[in-house]
Tab-separated table of C-alpha atoms in Angstrom:
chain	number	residue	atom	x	y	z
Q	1	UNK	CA	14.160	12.287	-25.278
Q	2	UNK	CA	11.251	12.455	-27.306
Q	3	UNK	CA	9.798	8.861	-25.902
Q	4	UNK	CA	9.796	10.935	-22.834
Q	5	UNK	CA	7.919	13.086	-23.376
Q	6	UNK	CA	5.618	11.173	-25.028
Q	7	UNK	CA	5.358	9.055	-22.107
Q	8	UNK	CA	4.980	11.832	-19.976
Q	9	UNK	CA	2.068	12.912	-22.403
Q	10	UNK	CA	0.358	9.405	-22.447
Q	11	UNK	CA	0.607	9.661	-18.158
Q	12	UNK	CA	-1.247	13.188	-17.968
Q	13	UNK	CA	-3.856	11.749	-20.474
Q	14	UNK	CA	-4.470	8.680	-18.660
Q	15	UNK	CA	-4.808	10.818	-15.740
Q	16	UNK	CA	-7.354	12.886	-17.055
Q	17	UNK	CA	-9.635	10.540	-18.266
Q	18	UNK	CA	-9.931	8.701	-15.156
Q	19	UNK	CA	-10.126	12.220	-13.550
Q	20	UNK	CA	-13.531	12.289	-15.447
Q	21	UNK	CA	-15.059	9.034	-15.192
Q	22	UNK	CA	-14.567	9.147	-11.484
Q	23	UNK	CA	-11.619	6.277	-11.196
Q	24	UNK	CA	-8.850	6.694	-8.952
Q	25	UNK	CA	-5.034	7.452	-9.628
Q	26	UNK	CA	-3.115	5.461	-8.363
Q	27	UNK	CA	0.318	6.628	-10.034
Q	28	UNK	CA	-0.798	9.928	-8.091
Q	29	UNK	CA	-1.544	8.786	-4.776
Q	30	UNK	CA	1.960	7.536	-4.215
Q	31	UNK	CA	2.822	10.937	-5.330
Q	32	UNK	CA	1.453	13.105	-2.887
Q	33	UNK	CA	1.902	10.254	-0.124
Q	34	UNK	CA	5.063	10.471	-0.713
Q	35	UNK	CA	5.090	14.288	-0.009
Q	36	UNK	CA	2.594	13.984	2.566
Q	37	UNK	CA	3.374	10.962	4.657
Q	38	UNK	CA	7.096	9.720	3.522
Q	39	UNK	CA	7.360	8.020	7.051
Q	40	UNK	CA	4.314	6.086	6.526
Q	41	UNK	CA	4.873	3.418	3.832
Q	42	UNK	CA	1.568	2.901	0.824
Q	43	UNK	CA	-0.894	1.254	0.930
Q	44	UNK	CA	-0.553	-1.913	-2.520
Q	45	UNK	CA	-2.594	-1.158	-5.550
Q	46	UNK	CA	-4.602	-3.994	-4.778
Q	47	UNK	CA	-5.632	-1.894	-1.027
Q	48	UNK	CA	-6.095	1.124	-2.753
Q	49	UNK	CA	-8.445	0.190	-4.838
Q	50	UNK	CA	-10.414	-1.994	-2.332
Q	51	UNK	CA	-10.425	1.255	-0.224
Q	52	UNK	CA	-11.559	3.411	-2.786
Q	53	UNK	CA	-14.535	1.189	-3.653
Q	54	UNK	CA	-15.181	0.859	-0.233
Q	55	UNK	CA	-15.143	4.667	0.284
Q	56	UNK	CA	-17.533	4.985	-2.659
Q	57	UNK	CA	-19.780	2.436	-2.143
Q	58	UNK	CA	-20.125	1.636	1.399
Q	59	UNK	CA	-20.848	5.329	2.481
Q	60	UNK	CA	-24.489	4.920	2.401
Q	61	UNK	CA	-25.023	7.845	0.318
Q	62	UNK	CA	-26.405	7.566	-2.938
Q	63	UNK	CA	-23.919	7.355	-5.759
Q	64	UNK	CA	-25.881	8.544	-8.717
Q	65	UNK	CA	-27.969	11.277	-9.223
Q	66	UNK	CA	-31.262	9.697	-9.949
C-alpha cells in the first residue's frame, strides 16, 4: 500500500512540473478523453505530442514574451 501511494505522489508531481514548464500530460489527456469522448478511441503518444507542438508552434502567434 504504501508504494501506492508513493506512486500516486510521484504521478501528481510529475504532473505539476510539466504543468509549469508548459509540457503536456499525456497520462491526463487519456483521462479526461476517456470521460469526454469514450466512443472516440486516443490519439498515440507519439500524435499527441506532434499535435501539441503543432498547436504551439504553428499558430503564428508569438510564443514568448519578448
Amino acid at each position: 500500500m504504501v508504494k501506492s501511494s508513493v506512486e500516486d505522489w510521484l504521478c501528481k508531481l510529475r504532473t505539476n512540473v510539466k504543468t509549469v514548464f508548459g509540457m503536456p500530460d499525456y497520462e491526463a489527456y487519456l483521462e479526461r478523453h476517456q470521460r469526454v469522448h469514450p466512443e472516440k478511441p486516443p490519439l498515440s503518444r507519439q500524435e499527441f505530442y506532434t499535435q501539441y507542438l503543432k498547436d504551439r508552434y504553428d499558430s503564428g502567434s508569438p510564443t514568448r514574451c519578448c
